[in-house]
Amino acid sequence: MLYVHNNLTRQKEAFQPIDPQNVRMYVCGMTVYDYCHIGHARVLVVFDVIYRYLRKVYGEQHVTYIRNVTDIDDKIIARANENKESFQNLTERFITAMHEDADLLGVIRPNEEPRATVFMKEIINMIKTLVEGGHAYAANNGDVYYDVSSFANYGQLSGKQMEDLRAGARVAVDEAKQDPLDFVLWKAAKLNEPSWDSPWGKGRPGWHIECSAMSTHCLGNHFDIHGGGLDLQFPHHENEIAQSCAATGEAFVNVWLHNGFVRVDDEKMSKSLGNFFTIREVLKKYAPEVVRYFILTSHYRSPLNYSDKHLDNAKSALTTLYTAVRGLNAPEIIVDNKFTKQFEKAMEDDFNTSEAIAVLFEIAKEINRQRDAAPEQAALLVSQLRQLGSLLGLVQDDPEAFLQGKNQISQDGLSDIDVNEIIKQREQARIDKNWAESDRLRDDLKAQGIILEDSGGSTSWRRA
RNA sequence: GGCGGGAUGGCAGAAUGGCUAUGCAGCGGAUUGCAAAUCCGUGUAUCUCGGUUCGACUCCGGGUCCCGCCUCCA
C-alpha cells in the first residue's frame, strides 16, 4: 500500500486513486523566460520518480502525468522586451532548453505539456463561468478578479486565515480590488503588450487560472495528485483550488504534494535572490546522474543544501554502485527477495528515496561479497540493482561509461586513446617487473585524474 | 506580527518508544609487487530543560536557534 503525505490534510495517508485504471497527476512546471536552475531540477526529478513509482504500482498505461508550461506572463514580456525579441521566440528557446536539461537528467517526458497560450479558449471559458457564478467580477480598470469572499474554504491548503492574510503587512492594496486578497484572473493589456480577445477586452490570463483550466481540461474536474514546489502552495495552489471548485462545483484534487526547496548557504535558491545555479552550469562539471542522485539522497519534502562538496560526495557514492555492477553480465530476470521488499517498503512510505538508495548499497555490498565465490548469484543481484535503480532512474548506464566519465558533457584532459596507450606501456613495465616505471606511469595518470585498478590480471581505469 | 517546517555522529542523510540506517571521510586488518577497488572489523550522535514511561533520540510541555510562506518564484 502506497502512503503519501497529503499537504491538504498535513498527514500521511493511504493513496487511493479515483480510478486505478487511470491515475492522474498534474505538476506545475516552469515559467519559461530563463534556463532552469537546480531548484527546477528538483521538481523535475522528484515528480519523475513519483511518476515512475505510480507506473510501477498501477501499470505504465494507467498513469497520466501532465506538466504545464507557463509561456505568457509579466516576466516573459519583460524579458522579451529586454532582448528585443518576440515573446514566442523567447519561450520557444527556453522550452527547448528545458527539454534538453530534463532529458539529460533522465526525466521521462510527461504525457502532455499544455501551454497557457494554447488554452486561451478554455481559460476564458472558465473565467466566464466564474463571473456568471458570482465568484469573479470585472473591475473598472479592465481586469477581472476572483472574489475570495465567495469561496468558503479559502486558505485550507496553506492553513491561512483570511483575517491573518489581510493583517499581513505585505498585502498590497489595489484600488481596483474589492478585497486586497482578491486575485487577478484576466489582466487588461497595456500598450504594446501581447494580448488575446476576451469578453472583457484585450488582455491575458492571470497566472493561477491557466493551471485550473489546463488541469481540468486534461485530467477532468476531479483528479488524484497535484504537485509542485513548496513555494506554490500559497497563493498559487490555494487560488487554483478556489477557481476550480467554484467553476466546476466539484472536488478538485485529492492529494497535494509539494517538494522542499534547494538551498544555498541555508537560503532558498530562487530567481529573485539570484543565488541560483542553472542545470546546464552544473552539468559542465558533474555527470547528470550525479545531480539526479544528489537530489534523491534526501526526502523530497526536506530542504536540500546545494554545494560542490555534496555533489562530490554524490559522485563517490554513485561510483561505488557502478563499481559493483561492473564486469558482470546481468540476466534479464526479475529478482524478488528481501531487498525488493525493503526497497518497496521505503518507496511506499511517501517515496522515501534515501532509504531506497540505502537498499541499493546493501545489494552492492552483497554483489561484491559474492562476485568471486558465486558469480551467477552476483549477476542476479546486479539485475536486481538495475531493476530497482530504474525506479529511481539511477544506475542505468553502462558502468564503464559512467566510471570513465563518458556521459559528462565537458571532457577535458587525456583522451581514452591516450589513457589506453599509457596503460599498454605500463603493462610492459609490469611484465618486466620494472615497478619504478610502472608506478611512475600510474602516478602520472593519477595526476591527470585517471585512476588505475589492477585486478584479475587486467587493468581498468576510471576518471576521478 | 500571523501561520508552518526543522534541529541526528567529521560531513550528508534516514528510521525508530527498547534491537546495525546508508553514503562520504577516518582508523585497524585481509587482499595487492606497491596501489586502486573490494571484503572484514571499528570509533564518533540524536539542540536544551522538564514531564509521561519499566524504558525516549522517538510521545507531551517550556526554552534556544535555523528555515520557509504571508510579494514573483519549483
Coordinates of C-alpha atoms (C1' of nucleotides) in Angstrom, one line a residue:
Chain A
M1 CA 0.0 0.0 0.0
L2 CA 1.3 3.4 -1.0
Y3 CA 1.3 6.1 1.6
V4 CA 1.7 9.7 0.7
H5 CA 2.0 12.9 2.8
N6 CA -1.0 15.0 1.7
N7 CA -0.4 18.7 2.2
L8 CA -4.1 19.3 2.2
T9 CA -4.5 17.3 5.4
R10 CA -0.9 17.5 6.6
Q11 CA -0.9 13.8 7.2
K12 CA 0.4 10.7 5.7
E13 CA -2.5 8.8 4.2
A14 CA -3.1 5.7 2.1
F15 CA -3.2 6.6 -1.6
Q16 CA -6.5 5.6 -3.2
P17 CA -6.8 6.6 -6.8
I18 CA -10.1 7.7 -8.0
D19 CA -9.7 5.3 -11.0
P20 CA -6.9 2.8 -10.7
Q21 CA -7.1 2.4 -14.5
N22 CA -6.1 6.0 -14.9
V23 CA -4.2 7.6 -12.1
R24 CA -4.0 11.3 -12.8
M25 CA -1.2 13.7 -11.7
Y26 CA -0.7 17.4 -12.6
V27 CA 2.5 19.2 -11.7
C28 CA 3.2 22.9 -12.1
G29 CA 6.1 23.3 -14.4
M30 CA 8.2 26.2 -15.4
T31 CA 7.7 29.7 -16.5
V32 CA 10.0 29.8 -19.5
Y33 CA 12.0 33.0 -19.6
D34 CA 15.3 31.7 -18.5
Y35 CA 17.3 28.5 -18.0
C36 CA 16.2 26.0 -15.4
H37 CA 18.1 26.0 -12.2
I38 CA 18.8 23.3 -9.6
G39 CA 15.5 24.1 -7.8
H40 CA 13.7 23.3 -11.1
A41 CA 15.8 20.2 -11.4
R42 CA 14.5 19.0 -8.1
V43 CA 10.8 19.3 -9.1
L44 CA 11.6 17.6 -12.4
V45 CA 13.4 14.7 -10.8
V46 CA 11.2 14.3 -7.7
F47 CA 8.0 14.1 -9.7
D48 CA 9.7 11.9 -12.3
V49 CA 10.4 9.4 -9.5
I50 CA 6.8 9.7 -8.2
Y51 CA 5.6 9.2 -11.8
R52 CA 7.9 6.1 -12.2
Y53 CA 6.6 4.6 -9.0
L54 CA 3.0 5.2 -9.8
R55 CA 3.6 3.5 -13.2
K56 CA 5.2 0.6 -11.4
V57 CA 2.2 0.2 -9.0
Y58 CA -0.7 0.9 -11.4
G59 CA 1.0 -0.1 -14.7
E60 CA 2.6 2.1 -17.4
Q61 CA -0.6 2.6 -19.3
H62 CA -2.6 3.6 -16.3
V63 CA -1.0 6.8 -15.2
T64 CA -1.4 10.2 -16.8
Y65 CA 1.1 12.8 -16.0
I66 CA 0.6 16.4 -17.0
R67 CA 3.2 19.1 -16.5
N68 CA 2.4 22.5 -17.8
V69 CA 4.5 25.3 -19.2
T70 CA 3.7 28.9 -18.4
D71 CA 4.5 30.7 -21.7
I72 CA 2.9 34.1 -21.0
D73 CA 3.3 36.3 -18.0
D74 CA 4.9 39.6 -16.9
K75 CA 8.4 38.3 -16.7
I76 CA 8.3 36.8 -20.1
I77 CA 7.0 40.0 -21.6
A78 CA 9.7 42.0 -19.7
R79 CA 12.5 39.7 -20.8
A80 CA 11.4 39.6 -24.4
N81 CA 11.4 43.4 -24.4
E82 CA 14.9 43.5 -22.9
N83 CA 16.1 41.0 -25.6
K84 CA 14.2 42.8 -28.3
E85 CA 12.6 39.5 -29.4
S86 CA 9.1 38.3 -29.6
F87 CA 7.8 36.5 -26.5
Q88 CA 7.1 33.5 -28.6
N89 CA 10.7 33.3 -29.7
L90 CA 11.9 33.7 -26.2
T91 CA 9.7 31.0 -24.8
E92 CA 10.4 28.6 -27.6
R93 CA 14.1 28.8 -26.9
F94 CA 13.7 28.1 -23.2
I95 CA 11.2 25.3 -23.7
T96 CA 13.8 23.7 -25.9
A97 CA 16.5 24.3 -23.3
M98 CA 14.2 22.9 -20.6
H99 CA 13.7 19.7 -22.6
E100 CA 17.4 19.3 -23.1
D101 CA 18.1 19.7 -19.4
A102 CA 15.3 17.4 -18.4
D103 CA 16.3 14.7 -20.9
L104 CA 19.9 14.8 -19.6
L105 CA 18.6 14.3 -16.1
G106 CA 16.8 11.2 -17.2
V107 CA 13.4 12.7 -16.7
I108 CA 10.6 10.8 -18.5
R109 CA 8.5 13.2 -20.6
P110 CA 5.0 13.8 -19.2
N111 CA 2.1 12.5 -21.2
E112 CA 1.2 16.1 -22.1
E113 CA 2.8 19.5 -21.7
P114 CA 0.0 22.0 -22.0
R115 CA 0.9 25.7 -22.6
A116 CA -1.1 28.7 -21.4
T117 CA -1.2 30.4 -24.8
V118 CA -2.7 27.3 -26.4
F119 CA -5.5 27.1 -23.9
M120 CA -6.9 30.6 -24.1
K121 CA -10.4 29.4 -25.1
E122 CA -10.6 27.1 -22.0
I123 CA -9.1 29.8 -19.8
I124 CA -11.6 32.5 -20.9
N125 CA -14.5 30.0 -20.6
M126 CA -13.5 29.2 -17.0
I127 CA -13.3 32.9 -16.2
K128 CA -16.7 33.4 -17.8
T129 CA -18.2 30.6 -15.7
L130 CA -16.7 32.2 -12.6
V131 CA -18.1 35.6 -13.4
E132 CA -21.5 34.1 -14.1
G133 CA -21.4 32.1 -11.0
G134 CA -20.7 35.2 -8.9
H135 CA -17.2 34.2 -8.0
A136 CA -15.5 36.9 -10.1
Y137 CA -16.0 40.4 -11.2
A138 CA -14.8 42.8 -13.8
A139 CA -13.2 45.8 -12.3
N140 CA -13.3 49.3 -13.7
N141 CA -9.6 49.1 -14.8
G142 CA -10.4 46.2 -17.2
D143 CA -9.1 43.5 -15.0
V144 CA -11.2 40.5 -13.9
Y145 CA -10.7 39.5 -10.3
Y146 CA -11.6 36.4 -8.3
D147 CA -13.8 37.2 -5.3
V148 CA -12.2 35.4 -2.5
S149 CA -15.0 36.1 -0.1
S150 CA -17.2 33.9 -2.4
F151 CA -15.3 30.8 -1.6
A152 CA -15.8 29.5 1.9
N153 CA -12.8 27.2 2.1
Y154 CA -10.2 29.7 1.0
G155 CA -7.0 29.2 2.9
Q156 CA -7.5 25.5 3.6
L157 CA -4.4 24.3 1.7
S158 CA -2.0 26.8 3.1
G159 CA -3.5 26.9 6.6
K160 CA -4.1 30.6 6.4
Q161 CA -7.0 32.6 7.8
M162 CA -8.3 35.4 5.6
E163 CA -8.1 37.7 8.6
D164 CA -4.4 37.0 9.1
L165 CA -3.7 37.5 5.5
R166 CA -5.4 40.8 5.5
A167 CA -3.5 41.8 8.5
G168 CA -0.2 40.8 6.8
A169 CA 1.8 43.9 6.2
R170 CA 2.8 42.8 2.7
V171 CA -0.5 42.5 1.1
A172 CA -0.6 45.4 -1.3
V173 CA -3.7 47.5 -1.5
D174 CA -5.0 47.6 -5.0
E175 CA -7.7 50.2 -5.7
A176 CA -9.5 48.1 -8.3
K177 CA -9.9 45.1 -6.0
Q178 CA -12.9 44.8 -3.7
D179 CA -10.7 42.9 -1.2
P180 CA -6.9 43.0 -1.1
L181 CA -7.0 39.2 -1.2
D182 CA -8.8 39.0 -4.5
F183 CA -6.5 37.9 -7.3
V184 CA -6.5 38.6 -10.9
L185 CA -8.0 36.2 -13.5
W186 CA -7.7 38.4 -16.5
K187 CA -5.3 41.2 -16.9
A188 CA -6.2 44.1 -19.3
A189 CA -3.5 44.6 -21.9
K190 CA -1.3 47.7 -21.6
L191 CA 0.1 49.4 -24.6
N192 CA 2.1 47.1 -26.9
E193 CA 1.6 44.0 -24.7
P194 CA 0.8 40.7 -26.2
S195 CA -3.0 40.1 -25.8
W196 CA -5.9 38.0 -26.6
D197 CA -9.5 39.0 -27.2
S198 CA -12.0 38.3 -24.4
P199 CA -15.4 39.4 -23.3
W200 CA -13.6 41.9 -21.0
G201 CA -11.4 43.3 -23.7
K202 CA -7.9 42.6 -24.8
G203 CA -5.7 41.1 -22.2
R204 CA -4.0 38.0 -20.9
P205 CA -4.7 35.4 -18.2
G206 CA -3.5 35.8 -14.6
W207 CA -1.1 33.2 -13.5
H208 CA -3.3 30.9 -11.5
I209 CA -6.2 30.4 -13.9
E210 CA -4.2 28.7 -16.6
C211 CA -3.4 25.7 -14.2
S212 CA -7.1 25.4 -13.3
A213 CA -8.2 25.5 -16.9
M214 CA -5.5 23.2 -18.2
S215 CA -5.5 20.6 -15.4
T216 CA -9.3 20.1 -15.5
H217 CA -9.2 20.1 -19.3
C218 CA -6.5 17.4 -19.4
L219 CA -7.5 15.3 -16.4
G220 CA -11.1 16.1 -15.6
N221 CA -12.6 18.2 -12.9
H222 CA -11.5 15.9 -10.1
F223 CA -8.2 14.1 -10.2
D224 CA -5.7 12.4 -7.9
I225 CA -2.5 14.3 -7.4
H226 CA -1.4 17.9 -7.9
G227 CA 2.3 18.7 -7.3
G228 CA 4.9 21.5 -7.4
G229 CA 7.4 23.3 -5.3
L230 CA 6.5 24.3 -1.8
D231 CA 6.5 27.9 -2.8
L232 CA 3.5 27.3 -4.9
Q233 CA 1.4 26.2 -2.0
F234 CA 0.3 29.8 -1.4
P235 CA -1.0 31.6 -3.2
H236 CA -0.8 29.6 -6.4
H237 CA -2.3 26.3 -5.4
E238 CA -4.7 27.9 -2.9
N239 CA -6.1 30.0 -5.7
E240 CA -6.3 27.1 -8.1
I241 CA -8.5 25.3 -5.6
A242 CA -10.7 28.3 -5.2
Q243 CA -11.0 28.8 -9.0
S244 CA -11.5 25.1 -9.9
C245 CA -14.0 24.2 -7.2
A246 CA -16.0 27.4 -7.8
A247 CA -16.0 26.8 -11.6
T248 CA -16.8 23.1 -11.6
G249 CA -18.8 22.7 -8.4
E250 CA -16.8 19.5 -7.8
A251 CA -14.0 18.5 -5.7
F252 CA -10.7 19.4 -7.4
V253 CA -7.7 17.4 -6.2
N254 CA -7.4 14.7 -3.6
V255 CA -3.7 14.8 -2.8
W256 CA -1.3 17.8 -2.8
L257 CA 2.4 17.1 -2.9
H258 CA 5.0 19.8 -2.5
N259 CA 8.7 19.3 -2.7
G260 CA 11.1 21.2 -0.4
F261 CA 13.5 23.9 -1.6
V262 CA 17.0 23.6 -2.8
R263 CA 19.1 25.9 -0.6
V264 CA 22.4 27.6 -1.0
D265 CA 24.1 28.5 2.3
D266 CA 20.9 27.8 4.1
E267 CA 18.9 30.2 2.0
K268 CA 16.3 29.3 -0.5
M269 CA 17.6 29.1 -4.1
S270 CA 15.4 31.4 -6.1
K271 CA 15.4 33.6 -9.1
S272 CA 14.6 36.7 -7.1
L273 CA 17.6 36.2 -4.7
G274 CA 19.8 35.4 -7.7
N275 CA 21.6 32.7 -5.8
F276 CA 20.8 30.0 -8.3
F277 CA 22.9 27.7 -10.4
T278 CA 21.4 26.6 -13.7
I279 CA 21.3 23.0 -14.5
R280 CA 23.5 23.4 -17.5
E281 CA 26.1 25.2 -15.5
V282 CA 26.3 22.3 -13.0
L283 CA 26.3 19.7 -15.8
K284 CA 29.5 21.2 -17.1
K285 CA 31.2 19.8 -14.0
Y286 CA 29.1 16.9 -13.0
A287 CA 27.5 14.0 -14.8
P288 CA 23.7 14.4 -15.0
E289 CA 23.2 11.2 -13.0
V290 CA 25.3 12.7 -10.1
V291 CA 22.9 15.6 -9.9
R292 CA 20.0 13.2 -10.0
Y293 CA 21.5 11.1 -7.3
F294 CA 22.2 14.2 -5.2
I295 CA 18.5 15.2 -5.4
L296 CA 17.3 11.8 -4.4
T297 CA 19.6 11.4 -1.4
S298 CA 17.2 13.5 0.7
H299 CA 13.5 13.1 1.2
Y300 CA 11.5 15.2 -1.3
R301 CA 9.9 17.3 1.4
S302 CA 13.1 18.2 3.2
P303 CA 15.3 21.1 2.3
L304 CA 18.3 20.2 0.2
N305 CA 21.5 22.1 0.5
Y306 CA 23.4 22.6 -2.7
S307 CA 27.2 22.6 -2.7
D308 CA 30.1 21.2 -4.7
K309 CA 31.1 19.2 -1.8
H310 CA 27.7 17.4 -1.7
L311 CA 27.9 16.7 -5.4
D312 CA 31.4 15.3 -5.0
N313 CA 30.0 13.1 -2.3
A314 CA 27.2 12.0 -4.6
K315 CA 29.7 11.2 -7.3
S316 CA 31.8 9.0 -5.0
A317 CA 28.7 7.2 -3.8
L318 CA 27.5 6.6 -7.4
T319 CA 30.9 5.3 -8.3
T320 CA 30.6 2.7 -5.6
L321 CA 27.3 1.5 -7.1
Y322 CA 28.7 1.4 -10.7
T323 CA 31.8 -0.4 -9.5
A324 CA 29.6 -3.1 -8.0
V325 CA 27.7 -3.7 -11.3
R326 CA 30.8 -3.6 -13.4
G327 CA 32.0 -6.7 -15.1
L328 CA 29.1 -9.0 -14.5
N329 CA 26.5 -9.9 -17.2
A330 CA 23.1 -9.4 -15.6
P331 CA 20.5 -11.8 -16.9
E332 CA 17.0 -10.4 -17.8
I333 CA 15.3 -11.9 -14.8
I334 CA 13.1 -10.3 -12.3
V335 CA 14.5 -10.8 -8.9
D336 CA 12.3 -10.7 -5.9
N337 CA 13.9 -11.0 -2.4
K338 CA 14.2 -9.2 0.9
F339 CA 15.9 -6.3 -0.8
T340 CA 12.9 -5.9 -3.1
K341 CA 10.6 -5.8 -0.2
Q342 CA 12.8 -3.3 1.7
F343 CA 13.0 -1.1 -1.3
E344 CA 9.3 -1.1 -1.9
K345 CA 8.6 -0.5 1.7
A346 CA 10.8 2.6 1.6
M347 CA 9.2 3.9 -1.6
E348 CA 5.7 3.2 -0.4
D349 CA 6.4 5.3 2.7
D350 CA 5.9 8.6 1.0
F351 CA 8.6 8.0 -1.6
N352 CA 11.5 7.7 0.9
T353 CA 14.2 7.7 -1.7
S354 CA 17.1 8.0 0.8
E355 CA 16.1 4.7 2.4
A356 CA 15.5 3.2 -1.1
I357 CA 19.0 4.2 -2.1
A358 CA 20.4 2.6 1.1
V359 CA 18.9 -0.7 -0.1
L360 CA 20.8 -0.3 -3.4
F361 CA 24.0 -0.1 -1.3
E362 CA 23.2 -3.2 0.6
I363 CA 22.7 -5.0 -2.7
A364 CA 26.0 -3.6 -4.0
K365 CA 27.8 -5.0 -0.9
E366 CA 26.2 -8.4 -1.4
I367 CA 27.3 -8.4 -5.1
N368 CA 30.9 -7.6 -4.0
R369 CA 30.8 -10.4 -1.4
Q370 CA 29.5 -13.0 -3.9
R371 CA 31.3 -11.8 -7.0
D372 CA 34.2 -14.4 -6.8
A373 CA 32.6 -17.2 -5.0
A374 CA 29.2 -17.2 -6.7
P375 CA 29.3 -15.1 -9.9
E376 CA 25.9 -16.3 -11.1
Q377 CA 24.3 -15.2 -7.8
A378 CA 26.2 -11.9 -8.0
A379 CA 25.0 -11.4 -11.6
L380 CA 21.4 -11.9 -10.4
L381 CA 21.9 -9.2 -7.8
V382 CA 23.2 -6.9 -10.5
S383 CA 20.0 -7.4 -12.4
Q384 CA 18.1 -6.6 -9.2
L385 CA 20.2 -3.5 -8.5
R386 CA 19.4 -2.2 -12.0
Q387 CA 15.7 -3.1 -11.8
L388 CA 15.3 -1.2 -8.5
G389 CA 17.6 1.5 -9.7
S390 CA 15.4 2.1 -12.8
L391 CA 12.6 3.1 -10.5
L392 CA 14.8 6.0 -9.3
G393 CA 16.4 6.5 -12.7
L394 CA 19.8 5.5 -11.3
V395 CA 22.5 3.0 -12.3
Q396 CA 21.0 2.5 -15.8
D397 CA 24.1 3.4 -17.7
D398 CA 27.0 1.3 -18.9
P399 CA 29.3 1.1 -15.9
E400 CA 32.5 1.8 -17.9
A401 CA 30.7 4.8 -19.5
F402 CA 29.9 6.2 -16.1
L403 CA 33.2 5.4 -14.5
Q404 CA 35.2 6.8 -17.4
G405 CA 33.2 10.0 -17.5
K406 CA 31.9 9.4 -21.0
N407 CA 28.5 10.8 -20.2
Q408 CA 29.9 14.0 -18.8
I409 CA 29.3 16.9 -21.1
S410 CA 32.7 18.5 -21.0
Q411 CA 35.6 16.2 -21.3
D412 CA 39.0 17.6 -20.6
G413 CA 42.4 16.0 -20.0
L414 CA 43.6 12.8 -21.6
S415 CA 41.6 11.0 -24.3
D416 CA 40.6 7.4 -23.9
I417 CA 43.2 6.6 -26.6
D418 CA 46.0 8.3 -24.6
V419 CA 45.0 6.5 -21.5
N420 CA 44.9 3.1 -23.1
E421 CA 48.3 3.8 -24.7
I422 CA 49.9 4.6 -21.3
I423 CA 48.2 1.5 -19.8
K424 CA 49.8 -0.6 -22.5
Q425 CA 53.2 0.9 -21.8
R426 CA 52.7 0.2 -18.1
E427 CA 51.7 -3.4 -18.8
Q428 CA 55.1 -4.0 -20.4
A429 CA 56.8 -2.4 -17.4
R430 CA 54.9 -4.7 -15.1
I431 CA 55.8 -7.7 -17.2
D432 CA 59.4 -6.6 -16.9
K433 CA 58.8 -6.1 -13.1
N434 CA 60.0 -2.6 -13.6
W435 CA 58.0 -1.3 -10.7
A436 CA 59.5 2.1 -10.7
E437 CA 58.4 2.8 -14.2
S438 CA 55.0 1.2 -13.7
D439 CA 54.3 3.3 -10.7
R440 CA 55.6 6.4 -12.4
L441 CA 53.1 5.9 -15.2
R442 CA 50.3 5.3 -12.8
D443 CA 51.1 8.4 -10.7
D444 CA 51.3 10.3 -13.9
L445 CA 47.8 9.3 -14.8
K446 CA 46.6 9.9 -11.3
A447 CA 47.9 13.5 -11.5
Q448 CA 45.7 13.9 -14.6
G449 CA 42.6 12.5 -12.9
I450 CA 42.8 8.9 -14.1
I451 CA 42.8 6.1 -11.6
L452 CA 44.0 2.7 -12.5
E453 CA 42.9 -0.6 -10.9
D454 CA 44.8 -3.8 -11.5
S455 CA 42.7 -6.8 -10.9
G456 CA 42.2 -10.3 -12.3
G457 CA 45.3 -9.8 -14.5
S458 CA 44.0 -6.8 -16.3
T459 CA 43.9 -3.1 -15.7
S460 CA 40.8 -1.0 -15.7
W461 CA 40.6 2.8 -15.3
R462 CA 38.2 5.5 -14.3
R463 CA 38.1 9.2 -14.1
A464 CA 38.3 10.7 -10.6
Chain B
rG1 C1' 3.3 40.2 13.7
rG2 C1' 0.3 35.6 11.8
rC3 C1' 1.0 30.5 10.1
rG4 C1' 4.0 26.3 9.1
rG5 C1' 8.6 23.1 8.9
rG6 C1' 13.1 21.7 11.3
rA7 C1' 17.4 20.8 15.0
rU8 C1' 20.6 13.3 14.5
rG9 C1' 27.8 11.2 14.7
rG10 C1' 33.6 14.9 11.0
rC11 C1' 30.1 15.9 6.7
rA12 C1' 25.4 14.4 4.2
rG13 C1' 21.1 12.0 5.5
rA14 C1' 17.0 8.1 7.0
rA15 C1' 14.4 5.5 10.7
rU16 C1' 12.5 4.2 15.5
rG17 C1' 9.0 4.1 22.3
rG18 C1' 13.7 -0.9 24.0
rC19 C1' 17.3 -4.0 18.6
rU20 C1' 23.1 -2.1 12.6
rA21 C1' 20.3 3.0 8.7
rU22 C1' 23.0 4.2 4.4
rG23 C1' 26.7 7.1 1.9
rC24 C1' 31.2 10.1 2.0
rA25 C1' 35.5 10.8 5.0
rG26 C1' 38.8 8.3 9.4
rC27 C1' 41.1 4.2 11.8
rG28 C1' 42.8 -1.3 12.1
rG29 C1' 43.1 -5.9 9.4
rA30 C1' 42.7 -9.1 4.8
rU31 C1' 44.0 -8.7 -0.3
rU32 C1' 47.9 -6.3 -3.7
rG33 C1' 54.8 -6.1 -6.3
rC34 C1' 53.1 -1.3 -4.3
rA35 C1' 48.4 0.9 -5.1
rA36 C1' 43.3 1.2 -6.5
rA37 C1' 38.9 -1.5 -5.9
rU38 C1' 36.7 -4.9 -2.6
rC39 C1' 35.8 -7.5 1.9
rC40 C1' 36.1 -7.9 7.5
rG41 C1' 36.3 -5.0 11.9
rU42 C1' 35.9 -0.2 14.3
rG43 C1' 35.0 4.9 16.6
rU44 C1' 32.2 9.3 17.0
rA45 C1' 25.0 11.2 17.5
rU46 C1' 20.1 12.3 18.4
rC47 C1' 19.9 21.4 20.4
rU48 C1' 18.4 22.4 25.8
rC49 C1' 15.3 22.0 30.3
rG50 C1' 11.3 19.5 32.4
rG51 C1' 7.3 15.6 32.1
rU52 C1' 4.9 10.8 30.8
rU53 C1' 7.1 5.6 30.8
rC54 C1' 10.0 -0.2 33.3
rG55 C1' 12.5 2.3 29.2
rA56 C1' 12.5 8.3 24.7
rC57 C1' 16.5 10.2 20.2
rU58 C1' 11.3 8.8 19.2
rC59 C1' 5.3 11.0 22.9
rC60 C1' 3.9 15.8 25.8
rG61 C1' 5.2 20.9 27.6
rG62 C1' 8.7 25.3 28.2
rG63 C1' 13.2 27.4 26.1
rU64 C1' 17.1 28.4 22.3
rC65 C1' 18.5 28.5 17.3
rC66 C1' 17.5 27.8 11.9
rC67 C1' 14.4 27.9 7.6
rG68 C1' 10.0 28.9 4.8
rC69 C1' 5.1 31.1 3.5
rC70 C1' 2.2 35.7 4.2
rU71 C1' 5.1 39.6 -2.7
rC72 C1' 7.1 36.9 -8.5
rC73 C1' 9.5 32.2 -7.6
rA74 C1' 9.9 24.8 -8.4

